[in-house]
Amino acid sequence: MSWLAPWTAFWVLLAVIPALLALYILRLRRARQLVPTTTLWTAAAEDIQANTPFQRLRRNLLLLLQLVALAMLALAVAQPRLEMAAGRGARTVLLIDCSASMQAVEGGQTRFEQAIEAAMQAVDRLHPGIWFGDAGGQTMVVAMGDEAEIMQPFTGSRGALRAALERMEPADTTARLDRALAMARAWSAEPDPDAPRVTDGPARLEVFTDGGLPDLDQATLLGAETLVHLVGDSTAGNRSVQMVAAQRDSDDPHQVQVFATLWNWERSPRDERVQMSIENAAVHVEDMTLPAATLDDAGEVRPGVQDLVFTKARHSGEALIEVRLVGEDALPLDDAAWAVVPEVAPLRVHLVSEDPDFWSRALSVVPAVDVTTSTAAADVDLTVYDGVSPETLPDGPTLSINAPFPSALLEFGSVRPAESVALGDPKHPVFRGGAPGDLWVRAPQQVELDTQVRPVLRGADGPLVLAWEEGGHRRVHIAFDPTESTWPLHPTFVSFLVDALEWMAWRGADYRGAAMAGDRASVRLPEGVQTAIATGPGGVRRPLAVHSGRRAGWGPVDRAGPWVVRWDEPTAGHRFVAVRVPVQLEGDLRVPEAMHIGGVEATAAGNAAASTPLWPWALCGSLLVLLIEWAVYTSRIR
Amino acid sequence: MIPGFGIDSSPPPATVEDLLGPSLLAAMDGLEITSRKVLSGRLHGERRSRRRGFSIDFADHRPYVAGDDLRYVDWNVYARLDALFLKLYLDEEDLSVLIVLDATPSMDWGAPSKWTFARRLAMALGSIGLAAKHRVSLACCSGSDVSHLRDLRGRGRTAELGQWLLQRSIRDHGGGEPLGEALRAVAPTRRGRGVAIILSDFLGADDPLPALRTLAGGGDDLHCLQVLSPQETDPGGHGLAGDMRLEDQEGGPPREVTVTPSLLRAYRARLDERVRLVRDAARRCGGSHLAVETDADVADLLLGQLRRGGLIR
């Protein structure tokens, strides 16, 4: 609240209140009237005046009411203004950051709770009720997670808005402002078919966040008035388990090797104790010092990274592995990460080739793979067609090489000239270990692609490696003969084999714990399983439908931690799926001093310039008190 | 000061005719002051007495005894019975009428003035008494300050009565209980019993009963005529309103009041209480009470309320 003329009000009070008191202190000048006798006249107590110029100030309700009325008049003269009234009467979208960093605890309260509290105050400000001029504004509440969710469409009901805010919960994902803005715009622009209305420009935006939004540069406000409520404390310290990986030893699959990467977001080194558990039993505890975070030239924080390789542990069955930081920090959510290793069982690959030597040797590089060339092979996990075209689309994952593949999504043409340029898609899982950037290829196939087929490696004249899903199975096609290229000499060839087998068929792919909160998780289930239930941290349950290819998925996953997928038929079993926090996006708990959205600096909540004058209310209050005073006076003189 | 409130702008009576106009004189013709008590007078008059006397009204016979006036022997009875009997007639005696006139300052108020009205009423009652050959006495009192006009008799004293009343004036009484002091001063000067008429506003703070008992204790037939002005009985209706400083005509402490309807209601209740107190005191002394307002016509008053009250016949 601000005052435009406080000193004027002060001088008014100084002049008027003593004058009013003087009226009560000084004797009333009365007309003289002669009467036969005064004994019959009953004198009211307050009408008896001492025979002096002054009288004692008595307790008087009328005086009190007049003082209150004068005080309210002086208040009106001071012209108070309520600065919280920004946006009243307009359409406003409240965007609440529900990302993982909002679970940071500061002063016994999470940032999310602070944001909800601020949003509640905003709702009270925007919808103070009809007595204080609701002005017909409408407000919508949007939860900003990895996906945006409308918690409350546009409404003028304060109760509905508060209820929507109370329903909200933080997620373990990151938050995407652009998706929330897109949804808010869609709801703003699309009139209700039952009650069409003319929209008058973009709705106001009020963003409640700690500033940890990864897509601030990509988001565009399109001229919308934006108010940012920043919550959180930049001094909050955080350490994270960024990643946990586990694999079986290639020589002794019963040995499990666990790797972890620890990040320190603070500007000073931190001593930490790290505990590794398998199946909830602590196996190793390591004390270490995490290096301090640094600032790069752009002012961005680069966390102090400490890689950790735990001593091998012996465990033959499927194992859920947890790596946890024992010490306390502001964000406990990212202090643990999980990985899953499958039970000891090799991947069965059927190689169909006229000359299987090369591919037998190449596939043998991949750990835990059994390659067979027998034509009677059955119940295999993957079939490799090397220079051989199957007659029909095989029922199972396939890796086809340099031969027409009977896919409805591919159309093979003539042979192309040799190419020496390749461009890989590093985002695709088959090139997770790296895509070749410079490759010589002899006589690649000419292939026309359907849009469902993704060219993950391109040459100058066309695709070289394709990945797609068809017939319920994942498939990869190499449109050239690798033996007549430089690729086998390139390190990415081996990593491609590993990644491609993982992506297509290897059971280990289902256990890698690669799922990240906000992504879709999937698991490959045994033959014959039709339904399963995924149970996440906190007892969250998701029923799963098993698709062809024995895979079942759900998501986006909003809870980080170990999920368990259970099934009862044909025989009861379970699989773990480890979901981790997107630490690289949510681990940095710094709160920016100002937020730039799409290059435009958003107005901070404390600088909201709009305000509502309160003097009419003070004036009305004064008149009301005067009415009461008049009523009291009238009741006395009747 | 509210213009005209309680102030009589008409000139005060200066002659006897002003006090007793022709119309009032005509209305008084044939009227007589009566007493509800049978009282004995001191002189022969025109009022029938319980005693045997010399009027023309036959009362009884009694045997003649030596020394009786032979003029009253009933010779017709002697002729028949051969015995001497005297004819007895009802005697006619005079009636002592005392008119007490309140001359305290509170009477000098009202429009019409209570003092003028009281003097006119006293003049009328006195004239009726004189015409009936009653023995009329007047006392003008203000506290213990009493002036008397005693034992007037006969119509010829009417002018003297009028002059005496014209010469009376309002006088301060110095506080205290003016009515009680006045009646205690008048009572010892009373000769014989008769009719006592008090003309006053009875607005003192004191209880009127002891004072009235002082006068009624001598056996007088007491009549209290409480004279009030219209401004007293309805001050709000005559313009009294607002913040006022009320000053007491009798010299009492002033009152500073805000005249409101509620205050006027309270005043009226206290006035009614005062009138009721005087009425009860008069009745407890065997007398009568009548409250009259000064805007009433004296002739109508004589022929109406006073006749019905038994004071006038």
mmCIF file of C-alpha atoms in Angstrom, chain A residues 112 122 202 325 353-354 362 431 464 472 548 566 577:
data_model
loop_
_atom_site.group_PDB
_atom_site.id
_atom_site.type_symbol
_atom_site.label_atom_id
_atom_site.label_comp_id
_atom_site.label_asym_id
_atom_site.label_seq_id
_atom_site.Cartn_x
_atom_site.Cartn_y
_atom_site.Cartn_z
ATOM 1 C CA PHE A 112 6.444 -25.264 -4.409
ATOM 2 C CA ALA A 122 -2.620 -13.535 -6.297
ATOM 3 C CA PRO A 202 -3.659 -12.062 -24.917
ATOM 4 C CA LEU A 325 24.266 -39.237 -1.062
ATOM 5 C CA SER A 353 23.811 -64.645 -43.997
ATOM 6 C CA GLU A 354 25.539 -66.272 -46.891
ATOM 7 C CA ALA A 362 31.055 -58.229 -34.996
ATOM 8 C CA PHE A 431 23.641 -43.687 -31.881
ATOM 9 C CA LEU A 464 22.259 -44.850 -45.038
ATOM 10 C CA GLY A 472 4.987 -54.393 -33.471
ATOM 11 C CA SER A 548 2.985 -56.326 -29.706
ATOM 12 C CA ARG A 566 4.315 -56.775 -11.862
ATOM 13 C CA VAL A 577 12.379 -49.664 -14.127
#
